Coordinates of C-alpha atoms in Angstrom, one line a residue:
X1 CA 144.6 99.7 89.5
X2 CA 145.5 96.3 91.1
X3 CA 142.8 93.7 90.6
X4 CA 142.4 93.4 94.4
X5 CA 141.2 97.0 94.5
X6 CA 138.4 96.5 92.0
X7 CA 135.1 96.9 93.8
X8 CA 133.0 95.7 90.8
X9 CA 133.2 92.5 88.7
X10 CA 131.3 93.9 85.7
X11 CA 130.1 97.2 84.4
X12 CA 127.6 96.7 81.5
X13 CA 127.1 99.6 79.1
X14 CA 124.2 100.2 76.7
X15 CA 120.7 99.2 76.1
X16 CA 118.1 99.3 78.9
X17 CA 114.5 98.9 78.0
X18 CA 111.2 97.5 79.2
X19 CA 110.1 94.2 77.5
X20 CA 106.4 93.8 77.0
X21 CA 106.2 90.0 76.5
X22 CA 103.1 88.6 74.9
X23 CA 101.5 86.1 77.3
X24 CA 99.8 84.1 74.6
X25 CA 102.1 81.6 73.0
X26 CA 101.7 80.0 69.5
X27 CA 100.0 82.8 67.7
X28 CA 100.7 86.1 65.9
X29 CA 101.7 89.2 67.8
X30 CA 98.6 90.7 66.3
X31 CA 96.5 88.2 68.2
X32 CA 98.1 88.6 71.6
X33 CA 95.9 90.2 74.2
X34 CA 98.0 90.7 77.3
X35 CA 101.7 91.3 78.0
X36 CA 104.0 90.7 80.9
X37 CA 106.4 93.6 81.8
X38 CA 110.0 92.7 82.3
X39 CA 113.4 94.4 82.3
X40 CA 115.0 94.3 78.9
X41 CA 118.0 95.1 76.8
X42 CA 121.0 92.8 76.3
X43 CA 123.5 94.5 78.7
X44 CA 120.8 95.0 81.3
X45 CA 119.9 91.4 81.1
X46 CA 123.5 90.4 81.5
X47 CA 124.0 92.7 84.5
X48 CA 121.0 91.1 86.2
X49 CA 122.1 87.5 85.2
X50 CA 125.6 88.3 86.6
X51 CA 124.2 89.6 89.9
X52 CA 122.1 86.5 90.3
X53 CA 125.1 84.4 89.8
X54 CA 127.1 86.3 92.5
X55 CA 128.9 88.9 90.5
X56 CA 129.1 92.5 91.6
X57 CA 127.5 94.2 88.6
X58 CA 126.7 97.8 87.6
X59 CA 124.9 99.3 84.6
X60 CA 125.8 102.5 82.7
X61 CA 122.8 103.6 80.6
X62 CA 120.0 106.2 80.3
X63 CA 116.3 105.8 81.1
X64 CA 113.5 108.3 80.7
X65 CA 112.1 110.3 83.5
X66 CA 109.0 108.3 83.3
X67 CA 107.2 105.4 84.9
X68 CA 109.1 102.8 82.8
X69 CA 112.5 104.4 83.7
X70 CA 111.6 104.3 87.4
X71 CA 110.6 100.6 87.0
X72 CA 114.0 99.8 85.5
X73 CA 115.9 101.5 88.2
X74 CA 113.8 100.0 91.0
X75 CA 114.0 96.5 89.6
X76 CA 117.8 96.8 89.1
X77 CA 118.1 97.8 92.8
X78 CA 116.0 94.8 93.7
X79 CA 118.3 92.6 91.7
X80 CA 121.4 93.9 93.4
X81 CA 122.7 95.8 90.4
X82 CA 124.5 99.1 91.1
X83 CA 122.5 101.9 89.5
X84 CA 124.8 104.9 90.2
X85 CA 125.3 105.3 86.5
X86 CA 121.7 104.6 85.5
X87 CA 121.0 108.2 84.4
X88 CA 117.7 109.9 83.9
X89 CA 117.2 111.7 80.6
X90 CA 114.5 114.3 81.1
X91 CA 114.1 114.8 77.3
X92 CA 113.5 111.2 76.1
X93 CA 111.3 108.3 76.9
X94 CA 112.5 104.9 78.1
X95 CA 112.9 102.4 75.2
X96 CA 110.2 99.7 74.9
X97 CA 110.2 96.3 73.1
X98 CA 107.1 94.4 72.3
X99 CA 107.7 90.7 71.6
X100 CA 106.2 87.3 71.6
X101 CA 106.7 83.6 71.1
X102 CA 105.1 82.4 67.8
X103 CA 106.7 78.9 67.5
X104 CA 110.1 77.3 68.2
X105 CA 111.8 79.3 65.5
X106 CA 109.8 82.6 65.3
X107 CA 109.8 85.3 67.9
X108 CA 108.1 88.5 66.6
X109 CA 109.7 91.6 68.0
X110 CA 109.1 95.3 67.6
X111 CA 111.7 97.8 68.9
X112 CA 110.3 101.2 70.0
X113 CA 113.5 103.1 70.1
X114 CA 113.0 106.4 68.2
X115 CA 115.2 108.9 70.0
X116 CA 115.0 106.8 73.2
X117 CA 116.9 107.5 76.3
X118 CA 119.6 104.8 76.2
X119 CA 120.6 105.7 72.6
X120 CA 121.4 109.3 73.8
X121 CA 124.3 108.0 76.0
X122 CA 127.4 110.2 75.5
X123 CA 131.1 110.1 76.4
X124 CA 130.3 112.7 79.1
X125 CA 128.0 110.1 80.8
X126 CA 130.9 107.7 81.4
X127 CA 132.0 107.8 85.1
X128 CA 135.7 107.0 84.7
X129 CA 136.0 106.2 88.4
X130 CA 133.3 103.5 88.1
X131 CA 135.0 102.1 85.0
X132 CA 138.3 101.9 86.7
X133 CA 136.6 100.1 89.7
X134 CA 135.4 97.3 87.4
X135 CA 137.3 94.1 86.6
X136 CA 135.5 94.0 83.3
X137 CA 133.5 96.4 81.1
X138 CA 130.8 94.9 78.7
X139 CA 129.9 96.7 75.5
X140 CA 127.3 95.5 73.0
X141 CA 127.3 95.7 69.2
X142 CA 123.8 96.9 68.6
X143 CA 124.4 100.0 70.7
X144 CA 127.4 100.9 68.5
X145 CA 125.0 101.9 65.7
X146 CA 124.8 105.4 67.1
X147 CA 128.0 107.5 66.7
X148 CA 127.8 109.2 70.2
X149 CA 127.1 105.9 71.9
X150 CA 130.0 104.3 70.0
X151 CA 132.3 107.0 71.3
X152 CA 131.1 106.5 74.8
X153 CA 131.6 102.7 74.7
X154 CA 135.1 103.0 73.1
X155 CA 136.1 105.6 75.7
X156 CA 134.9 103.4 78.5
X157 CA 136.8 100.4 77.0
X158 CA 140.0 102.5 76.7
X159 CA 139.8 103.6 80.3
X160 CA 139.1 100.1 81.5
X161 CA 142.1 98.7 79.6
X162 CA 144.3 101.5 81.0
X163 CA 143.3 100.7 84.6
X164 CA 143.9 96.9 84.3
X165 CA 140.4 95.9 83.5
X166 CA 139.1 93.6 80.8
X167 CA 136.8 94.5 77.9
X168 CA 134.1 92.1 76.9
X169 CA 132.3 92.5 73.6
X170 CA 128.9 90.9 73.0
X171 CA 128.4 91.2 69.2
X172 CA 124.6 91.3 69.8
X173 CA 123.6 92.0 66.2
X174 CA 120.1 93.3 65.5
X175 CA 120.0 94.4 61.8
X176 CA 116.7 96.4 62.3
X177 CA 118.5 98.7 64.7
X178 CA 121.1 99.4 62.0
X179 CA 118.3 100.4 59.6
X180 CA 118.9 97.2 57.5
X181 CA 115.4 95.7 57.6
X182 CA 111.8 96.8 57.8
X183 CA 110.7 97.8 61.3
X184 CA 108.4 94.8 61.7
X185 CA 111.4 92.4 61.3
X186 CA 113.0 93.0 64.6
X187 CA 113.5 89.3 65.1
X188 CA 115.8 89.0 62.0
X189 CA 119.3 88.1 63.2
X190 CA 121.5 88.5 60.0
X191 CA 121.8 90.9 57.1
X192 CA 125.3 91.1 55.6
X193 CA 126.5 94.7 55.4
X194 CA 130.1 95.7 55.0
X195 CA 129.8 99.1 56.7
X196 CA 128.4 97.4 59.8
X197 CA 131.3 95.0 59.8
X198 CA 133.8 97.8 59.5
X199 CA 132.2 99.7 62.3
X200 CA 132.1 96.7 64.7
X201 CA 135.7 95.8 63.9
X202 CA 136.9 99.2 65.1
X203 CA 136.5 98.0 68.7
X204 CA 138.3 94.7 68.3
X205 CA 141.8 95.9 69.2
X206 CA 140.6 96.8 72.8
X207 CA 138.7 93.6 73.5
X208 CA 139.7 90.7 75.7
X209 CA 136.7 88.5 75.2
X210 CA 134.3 88.4 72.2
X211 CA 131.1 86.4 72.3
X212 CA 128.6 85.8 69.5
X213 CA 126.4 83.4 67.7
X214 CA 127.6 82.0 64.3
X215 CA 125.5 84.7 62.6
X216 CA 127.1 87.4 64.8
X217 CA 130.6 86.0 64.0
X218 CA 129.6 86.3 60.3
X219 CA 128.8 90.0 60.6
X220 CA 131.9 90.7 62.7
X221 CA 134.2 88.8 60.4
X222 CA 132.5 89.9 57.1
X223 CA 131.8 86.5 55.7
X224 CA 129.3 83.7 56.1
X225 CA 132.0 81.1 56.4
X226 CA 132.3 80.8 60.1
X227 CA 135.9 79.6 60.2
X228 CA 137.0 82.3 57.7
X229 CA 135.1 84.9 59.8
X230 CA 136.8 83.8 63.0
X231 CA 140.2 84.1 61.3
X232 CA 139.3 87.6 60.0
X233 CA 138.4 88.6 63.6
X234 CA 141.6 87.1 64.9
X235 CA 143.6 89.3 62.6
X236 CA 142.3 92.3 64.5
X237 CA 142.5 91.0 68.1
X238 CA 144.2 88.5 70.4
X239 CA 140.9 88.3 72.5
X240 CA 139.4 85.0 73.5
X241 CA 136.7 84.2 70.9
X242 CA 133.6 82.3 71.9
X243 CA 131.1 81.1 69.3
X244 CA 127.7 80.1 70.6
X245 CA 126.2 77.1 68.8
X246 CA 122.7 76.7 70.3
X247 CA 121.9 73.2 71.3
X248 CA 125.5 72.1 70.2
X249 CA 126.9 74.3 73.1
X250 CA 129.8 76.5 72.2
X251 CA 133.4 76.6 71.0
X252 CA 136.1 78.8 72.4
X253 CA 139.3 79.9 70.8
X254 CA 142.0 81.4 72.9
X255 CA 144.6 81.3 70.1
X256 CA 144.9 80.4 66.5
X257 CA 141.7 79.4 64.7
X258 CA 141.7 75.7 63.7
X259 CA 139.9 74.2 60.7
X260 CA 136.6 73.3 62.4
X261 CA 134.6 74.6 65.3
X262 CA 135.0 71.2 67.0
X263 CA 138.7 71.7 67.3
X264 CA 138.3 74.6 69.7
X265 CA 137.6 74.2 73.4
X266 CA 134.1 72.7 73.1
X267 CA 131.5 73.2 75.8
X268 CA 128.7 70.6 75.1
X269 CA 125.1 71.8 75.3
X270 CA 122.3 70.6 77.5
X271 CA 119.4 68.7 76.0
X272 CA 116.2 70.7 76.8
X273 CA 113.2 71.9 75.0
X274 CA 113.6 75.2 73.2
X275 CA 110.7 77.4 74.4
X276 CA 112.1 80.9 73.9
X277 CA 115.5 81.7 72.5
X278 CA 115.2 85.4 73.5
X279 CA 117.5 86.1 76.5
X280 CA 119.4 82.8 76.3
X281 CA 122.4 84.6 74.8
X282 CA 122.5 87.1 77.7
X283 CA 122.3 84.3 80.1
X284 CA 125.1 82.5 78.3
X285 CA 127.2 85.6 78.7
X286 CA 126.4 86.0 82.5
X287 CA 127.3 82.3 83.0
X288 CA 130.5 82.6 81.1
X289 CA 131.6 85.7 83.0
X290 CA 130.8 84.0 86.3
X291 CA 133.6 81.6 85.5
X292 CA 135.9 83.8 83.4
X293 CA 136.1 86.6 86.0
X294 CA 137.0 84.0 88.6
X295 CA 139.8 82.6 86.4
X296 CA 138.2 79.2 86.2
X297 CA 139.2 76.8 83.4
X298 CA 137.8 77.6 80.0
X299 CA 135.9 74.3 80.0
X300 CA 134.2 75.2 83.2
X301 CA 133.3 78.7 81.8
X302 CA 131.7 77.1 78.9
X303 CA 129.7 74.7 81.1
X304 CA 128.4 77.5 83.2
X305 CA 127.5 79.5 80.1
X306 CA 125.7 76.6 78.4
X307 CA 123.8 75.7 81.6
X308 CA 122.6 79.3 82.1
X309 CA 121.5 79.5 78.4
X310 CA 119.7 76.1 78.7
X311 CA 117.7 77.2 81.7
X312 CA 116.6 80.5 80.2
X313 CA 115.8 79.0 76.8
X314 CA 113.1 76.9 78.6
X315 CA 111.3 80.0 80.1
X316 CA 109.1 83.0 79.3
X317 CA 111.0 86.3 79.5
X318 CA 114.6 87.3 79.6
X319 CA 115.8 89.0 82.7
X320 CA 113.3 87.3 85.1
X321 CA 114.3 83.9 83.7
X322 CA 118.0 84.3 84.6
X323 CA 119.1 81.6 87.1
X324 CA 120.6 82.3 90.5
X325 CA 123.8 80.5 91.6
X326 CA 121.8 78.2 93.9
X327 CA 119.6 77.2 91.0
X328 CA 122.6 76.7 88.7
X329 CA 124.2 74.4 91.2
X330 CA 120.9 72.4 91.5
X331 CA 120.6 72.2 87.7
X332 CA 124.2 71.0 87.2
X333 CA 123.8 68.4 90.0
X334 CA 120.8 66.8 88.3
X335 CA 121.4 63.5 86.6
X336 CA 117.9 63.1 85.1
X337 CA 116.3 66.3 84.1
X338 CA 113.1 66.6 82.1
X339 CA 113.3 67.7 78.5
X340 CA 110.6 70.2 79.1
X341 CA 112.7 71.9 81.8
X342 CA 110.1 74.4 82.9
X343 CA 108.0 71.4 84.1
X344 CA 110.7 70.6 86.7
X345 CA 108.8 71.6 89.8
X346 CA 111.8 71.5 92.1
X347 CA 114.0 73.7 89.9
X348 CA 111.2 76.1 89.3
X349 CA 110.6 76.4 93.0
X350 CA 114.2 77.2 93.6
X351 CA 114.1 79.8 90.9
X352 CA 111.0 81.4 92.4
X353 CA 112.3 81.3 96.0
X354 CA 115.8 82.6 95.2
X355 CA 114.6 85.5 93.0
X356 CA 111.8 86.9 95.3
X357 CA 112.1 90.6 96.2
X358 CA 113.4 91.5 99.6
X359 CA 114.3 89.6 102.7
X360 CA 112.4 89.5 106.0
X361 CA 114.3 88.6 109.1
X362 CA 111.4 90.2 111.0
X363 CA 107.8 91.2 109.9
X364 CA 105.1 92.7 112.1
X365 CA 101.8 93.2 110.4
X366 CA 98.6 95.1 111.2
X367 CA 95.8 92.9 109.9
X368 CA 92.7 94.7 108.9
X369 CA 91.6 92.5 106.0
X370 CA 88.6 91.3 107.9
X371 CA 85.2 91.7 106.2
X372 CA 82.5 89.9 108.1
X373 CA 83.8 91.2 111.4
X374 CA 83.5 94.8 110.2
X375 CA 80.0 94.1 108.8
X376 CA 79.1 92.8 112.3
X377 CA 80.5 96.0 113.9
X378 CA 78.6 98.2 111.5
X379 CA 75.3 96.5 112.3
X380 CA 76.1 96.6 116.0
X381 CA 76.8 100.3 116.0
X382 CA 74.2 101.3 113.3
X383 CA 77.0 102.8 111.2
X384 CA 76.9 103.2 107.5
X385 CA 78.9 100.3 106.0
X386 CA 80.7 102.8 103.8
X387 CA 82.5 104.2 106.9
X388 CA 84.4 100.9 107.2
X389 CA 86.6 102.0 104.2
X390 CA 87.4 105.2 106.0
X391 CA 88.4 103.3 109.1
X392 CA 90.8 101.1 107.2
X393 CA 92.5 104.2 105.8
X394 CA 92.9 105.3 109.4
X395 CA 94.5 102.0 110.1
X396 CA 97.1 102.7 107.5
X397 CA 97.8 106.0 109.2
X398 CA 98.3 104.2 112.5
X399 CA 100.7 101.8 110.8
X400 CA 102.7 104.8 109.5
X401 CA 102.8 106.3 112.9
X402 CA 104.4 103.2 114.4
X403 CA 106.5 102.0 111.5
X404 CA 107.8 105.3 110.2
X405 CA 108.8 103.8 106.9
X406 CA 110.4 100.7 108.2
X407 CA 109.8 97.9 105.5
X408 CA 109.8 95.3 108.3
X409 CA 106.2 96.3 108.9
X410 CA 103.2 95.4 106.9
X411 CA 99.5 95.6 106.5
X412 CA 96.8 93.2 105.5
X413 CA 93.9 94.8 103.6
X414 CA 91.0 93.5 101.6
X415 CA 89.9 94.8 98.2
X416 CA 86.3 95.3 99.2
X417 CA 86.4 97.7 102.2
X418 CA 90.2 98.3 102.0
X419 CA 90.5 99.4 98.4
X420 CA 91.3 103.0 99.1
X421 CA 93.9 102.1 101.8
X422 CA 95.4 99.5 99.4
X423 CA 95.9 102.2 96.8
X424 CA 97.5 104.6 99.4
X425 CA 99.7 101.8 100.6
X426 CA 101.2 101.5 97.1
X427 CA 103.4 104.6 97.9
X428 CA 104.7 103.1 101.2
X429 CA 107.6 100.7 101.6
X430 CA 105.5 98.2 103.6
X431 CA 104.7 94.5 103.0
X432 CA 101.1 94.3 101.7
X433 CA 98.9 91.3 102.0
X434 CA 95.4 90.8 100.6
X435 CA 92.8 88.1 101.2
X436 CA 91.3 85.9 98.5
X437 CA 89.0 83.5 100.5
X438 CA 85.3 83.9 101.1
X439 CA 85.1 84.7 104.9
X440 CA 84.3 81.7 107.1
X441 CA 84.1 79.3 104.2
X442 CA 84.7 75.6 104.9
X443 CA 85.3 74.0 102.5
X444 CA 87.4 76.8 101.2
X445 CA 85.8 79.1 98.6
X446 CA 87.3 82.1 96.8
X447 CA 85.8 85.6 97.0
X448 CA 86.2 86.2 93.2
X449 CA 85.3 84.7 89.9
X450 CA 85.6 80.9 89.5
X451 CA 88.9 81.4 87.8
X452 CA 91.1 82.6 90.6
X453 CA 94.1 83.3 88.2
X454 CA 91.9 85.8 86.4
X455 CA 91.3 87.6 89.6
X456 CA 94.9 87.7 90.6
X457 CA 95.9 89.0 87.2
X458 CA 94.3 92.3 88.2
X459 CA 96.3 92.6 91.5
X460 CA 99.5 94.5 91.7
X461 CA 102.6 92.3 91.9
X462 CA 103.6 93.4 95.3
X463 CA 100.3 92.2 96.9
X464 CA 100.9 89.0 98.8
X465 CA 97.9 86.7 98.3
X466 CA 96.5 85.6 101.7
X467 CA 94.2 82.7 102.1
X468 CA 92.6 81.4 105.4
X469 CA 91.8 77.7 105.4
X470 CA 90.1 76.1 108.4
X471 CA 92.0 72.8 108.3
X472 CA 92.6 69.9 110.6
X473 CA 94.9 67.0 109.7
X474 CA 92.2 64.6 110.7
X475 CA 89.5 66.1 108.6
X476 CA 87.2 63.7 106.7
X477 CA 89.0 62.6 103.5
X478 CA 86.5 64.2 101.1
X479 CA 86.6 67.6 102.8
X480 CA 90.3 67.5 103.1
X481 CA 90.8 66.7 99.4
X482 CA 88.4 69.4 98.3
X483 CA 90.2 72.0 100.4
X484 CA 93.6 70.9 99.2
X485 CA 92.4 71.0 95.6
X486 CA 91.4 74.6 96.1
X487 CA 94.7 75.4 97.6
X488 CA 96.5 73.8 94.7
X489 CA 94.5 75.9 92.3
X490 CA 95.5 79.0 94.2
X491 CA 99.2 78.1 94.5
X492 CA 99.4 77.4 90.8
X493 CA 97.6 80.7 90.0
X494 CA 100.0 82.7 92.3
X495 CA 103.0 81.2 90.6
X496 CA 101.6 82.0 87.1
X497 CA 100.7 85.6 88.0
X498 CA 104.0 86.1 90.0
X499 CA 102.3 86.7 93.4
X500 CA 103.6 85.5 96.7
X501 CA 101.2 83.4 98.8
X502 CA 100.6 83.4 102.5
X503 CA 98.5 80.4 103.8
X504 CA 96.8 81.0 107.1
X505 CA 95.9 77.7 108.9
X506 CA 93.4 77.6 111.7
X507 CA 92.1 74.4 113.4
X508 CA 88.2 74.5 113.3
X509 CA 86.5 75.3 116.5
X510 CA 86.0 72.2 118.7
X511 CA 88.6 70.0 117.0
X512 CA 91.3 68.4 119.2
X513 CA 94.7 70.2 119.0
X514 CA 98.0 68.9 120.4
X515 CA 101.7 69.7 119.9
X516 CA 101.7 67.9 116.5
X517 CA 98.5 69.3 115.0
X518 CA 100.0 72.4 113.2
X519 CA 103.0 70.5 112.0
X520 CA 100.8 67.7 110.6
X521 CA 98.6 70.2 108.8
X522 CA 101.7 71.7 107.1
X523 CA 102.9 68.3 106.1
X524 CA 99.6 67.6 104.4
X525 CA 99.8 70.8 102.4
X526 CA 103.4 70.2 101.4
X527 CA 102.5 66.6 100.4
X528 CA 99.8 68.1 98.1
X529 CA 102.5 70.2 96.3
X530 CA 101.6 73.5 98.0
X531 CA 104.7 75.6 98.9
X532 CA 103.5 79.0 100.2
X533 CA 106.0 81.8 100.7
X534 CA 104.5 82.5 104.1
X535 CA 102.6 80.6 106.8
X536 CA 100.2 82.3 109.2
X537 CA 99.6 80.1 112.2
X538 CA 97.8 80.2 115.5
X539 CA 99.6 81.6 118.6
X540 CA 100.6 78.3 120.1
X541 CA 101.8 78.5 123.7
X542 CA 103.6 75.2 123.5
X543 CA 107.4 75.4 122.5
X544 CA 107.4 71.7 121.5
X545 CA 104.7 72.5 118.9
X546 CA 106.9 75.2 117.4
X547 CA 109.8 72.8 117.3
X548 CA 107.7 70.4 115.3
X549 CA 106.6 73.2 112.9
X550 CA 110.2 74.3 112.4
X551 CA 111.3 70.8 111.7
X552 CA 108.6 70.4 109.0
X553 CA 109.4 73.7 107.2
X554 CA 113.1 73.2 107.4
X555 CA 112.9 69.8 105.9
X556 CA 110.2 70.4 103.3
X557 CA 111.0 73.9 102.2
X558 CA 114.1 75.6 103.4
X559 CA 113.4 78.5 101.2
X560 CA 110.1 79.4 102.9
X561 CA 110.1 83.0 104.1
X562 CA 108.7 82.0 107.5
X563 CA 105.7 82.1 109.8
X564 CA 103.8 85.0 111.3
X565 CA 101.5 84.5 114.2
X566 CA 97.8 85.4 114.0
X567 CA 95.9 86.9 116.9
X568 CA 92.4 85.3 117.1
X569 CA 91.2 88.3 119.1
X570 CA 93.2 87.1 122.1
X571 CA 93.9 89.6 124.9
X572 CA 97.4 91.3 124.7
X573 CA 98.6 89.3 127.7
X574 CA 97.8 86.0 126.0
X575 CA 99.6 87.1 122.8
X576 CA 102.6 88.1 124.8
X577 CA 102.8 84.7 126.3
X578 CA 102.5 83.1 122.9
X579 CA 105.3 85.4 121.6
X580 CA 107.5 84.0 124.4
X581 CA 106.8 80.4 123.3
X582 CA 107.4 81.1 119.5
X583 CA 110.3 83.5 119.7
X584 CA 112.9 80.7 119.9
X585 CA 111.9 79.3 116.6
X586 CA 114.0 80.6 113.7
X587 CA 111.1 80.2 111.3
X588 CA 108.8 82.6 113.1
X589 CA 109.4 86.1 111.9
X590 CA 106.7 88.1 113.8
X591 CA 103.0 88.5 113.8
X592 CA 100.0 89.6 111.7
X593 CA 97.4 90.6 114.4
X594 CA 94.0 92.2 113.8
X595 CA 91.1 92.1 116.1
X596 CA 93.2 92.4 119.2
X597 CA 94.4 95.8 117.8
X598 CA 91.4 97.2 115.9
X599 CA 88.2 95.8 117.5
X600 CA 87.6 98.2 120.3
X601 CA 88.8 101.4 118.4
X602 CA 86.7 100.4 115.4
X603 CA 83.6 99.9 117.5
X604 CA 84.0 103.2 119.3
X605 CA 84.8 105.1 116.1
X606 CA 81.9 103.6 114.1
X607 CA 79.6 104.4 117.1
X608 CA 80.8 108.1 117.0
X609 CA 82.4 107.9 120.5
X610 CA 85.9 108.8 119.3
X611 CA 87.2 110.9 116.4
X612 CA 89.8 110.0 113.7
X613 CA 92.8 111.1 115.7
X614 CA 91.7 109.1 118.7
X615 CA 91.1 106.0 116.6
X616 CA 94.6 106.3 115.0
X617 CA 96.3 106.8 118.3
X618 CA 94.4 103.8 119.9
X619 CA 95.4 101.6 117.0
X620 CA 99.0 102.8 117.1
X621 CA 99.3 102.3 120.9
X622 CA 98.2 98.7 120.8
X623 CA 100.3 97.9 117.8
X624 CA 103.3 99.5 119.4
X625 CA 102.8 97.4 122.5
X626 CA 102.7 94.2 120.5
X627 CA 105.8 95.2 118.5
X628 CA 107.7 95.9 121.7
X629 CA 106.6 92.6 123.2
X630 CA 107.6 90.6 120.2
X631 CA 111.0 92.3 120.1
X632 CA 111.6 91.6 123.8
X633 CA 110.7 88.0 123.3
X634 CA 113.0 87.7 120.4
X635 CA 115.8 89.5 122.2
X636 CA 115.4 87.2 125.2
X637 CA 116.0 84.0 123.2
X638 CA 118.9 82.1 124.6
X639 CA 119.1 84.1 127.9
X640 CA 118.8 82.2 131.2
X641 CA 115.2 82.1 132.4

């Protein structure tokens, strides 16, 4: 197949698991109390890393027909990895790995891979059409420990070669998975074993690129003398050999092996603090392939590989730590980078913003996260406060009626009265926001324990944290600093718990507002180091004000998802006029309106004047009217008035 007909850059084959990463650093695995859940498995990590760097990647593996298998498939889709050959094994469970960071050299690791799904991969699972469509096929050494998987990988490599594709071999040596160590020594990287060497060497004749650490070169070459091992490998293959050397970078050997590693094509390393070596090798591979599959000079391939490895070695986790291409460009452009790279706020923000799930060119949200307003309605109508929870579930039904599964819709719900609706929304494709502030608090207080991060640790990751702050740029200095301090705490907590943040800014009643007020408020928050994913702003009727807001966001955070308009219980006609003023701004994505939609139906329903269906229909009708008005306003941008 001509290279121009290849629809994939990389097909990775092999291990796919869930990594449960200990969140406590510097202690024994026995003493870790909580774990972060990530994608795992070397070829899976490389497929994700390649996709983030702009490669068209796919994965051939098996996962269990279980929650973890569904997580792997869903996350791969979110990362842009083709999952057509991620097969569900109904008989086996998805593999798990439990691991942690003890110190700079010790990373305890337990593989739960007894008869797991990905080790049941067979030759029959190989989609030859998919293999032929790939410019390169990646196989990994550890997966070759099982005879049937070995056969599947060798068959895929043979088909790839026959169709003009390349074969990439990541030695990826884990002695424990060859049965060479006790099961609690999963972190051990080298045990000499001639049968393993002989098995791995069987694939060398079909390889075009071979990558490994010095220890992995040792097992592949059958000797602990690195140069001798490389020469032994060279006797079996003409492949490009790349030896990873940690902080010393790497050495590549396209031809004969010289007398020292430094006589190869040397890619210098980057000086950064080593926080976590796990996953750095997979990042190295994805960076190298970004260059190699684009026929870039070998020196450039090594630079990209070392840069990707340096970024990941500074972070917690493997797959989630992989850099995006935008991030790589920013890293390589830096002249002065901190040794503790994870403390580079600018780079970390780029990483966060360019790896967020989904894209929203439009977002229309039904906001029913109100608490004090519903308490007032219950008192006014004499209704049992418990009925508020039922009404919020009706609101979700109304959203369904209008949205019909469109992910450009969303709902704002609280955890107090909206818990049942939040749980039901988990099965829908909608954007979900959830408030954290104590209603009407000024200065800002949080409706949770004093440690806001502890509260957010209990929230599902797809819940966007919404905070309402009554803020004016001319607030008294002490009040302003107290509110900004609270927002900084929340922003930091959201990043650490992997939640997106929406900041709603409302000028306090009675304060003077002009065309610059909102923009000045945003500037103050940015100056304080607060970079929310979303802004929720008042429905300003002044187009000049929106121009100022857009200028601030574009200059201070071009990665911001955008702005949604709030309603403030304005009549529909007033909101429609505000839509017309805001629609021309590219940063405004839609609205998140509540009381304009729900107040009257909620009052009537709580008073017993209408039934469930009437309430749902009333909510849906008003929401549909606002959606249509927003779409008309957006469609009319640029037309003659």
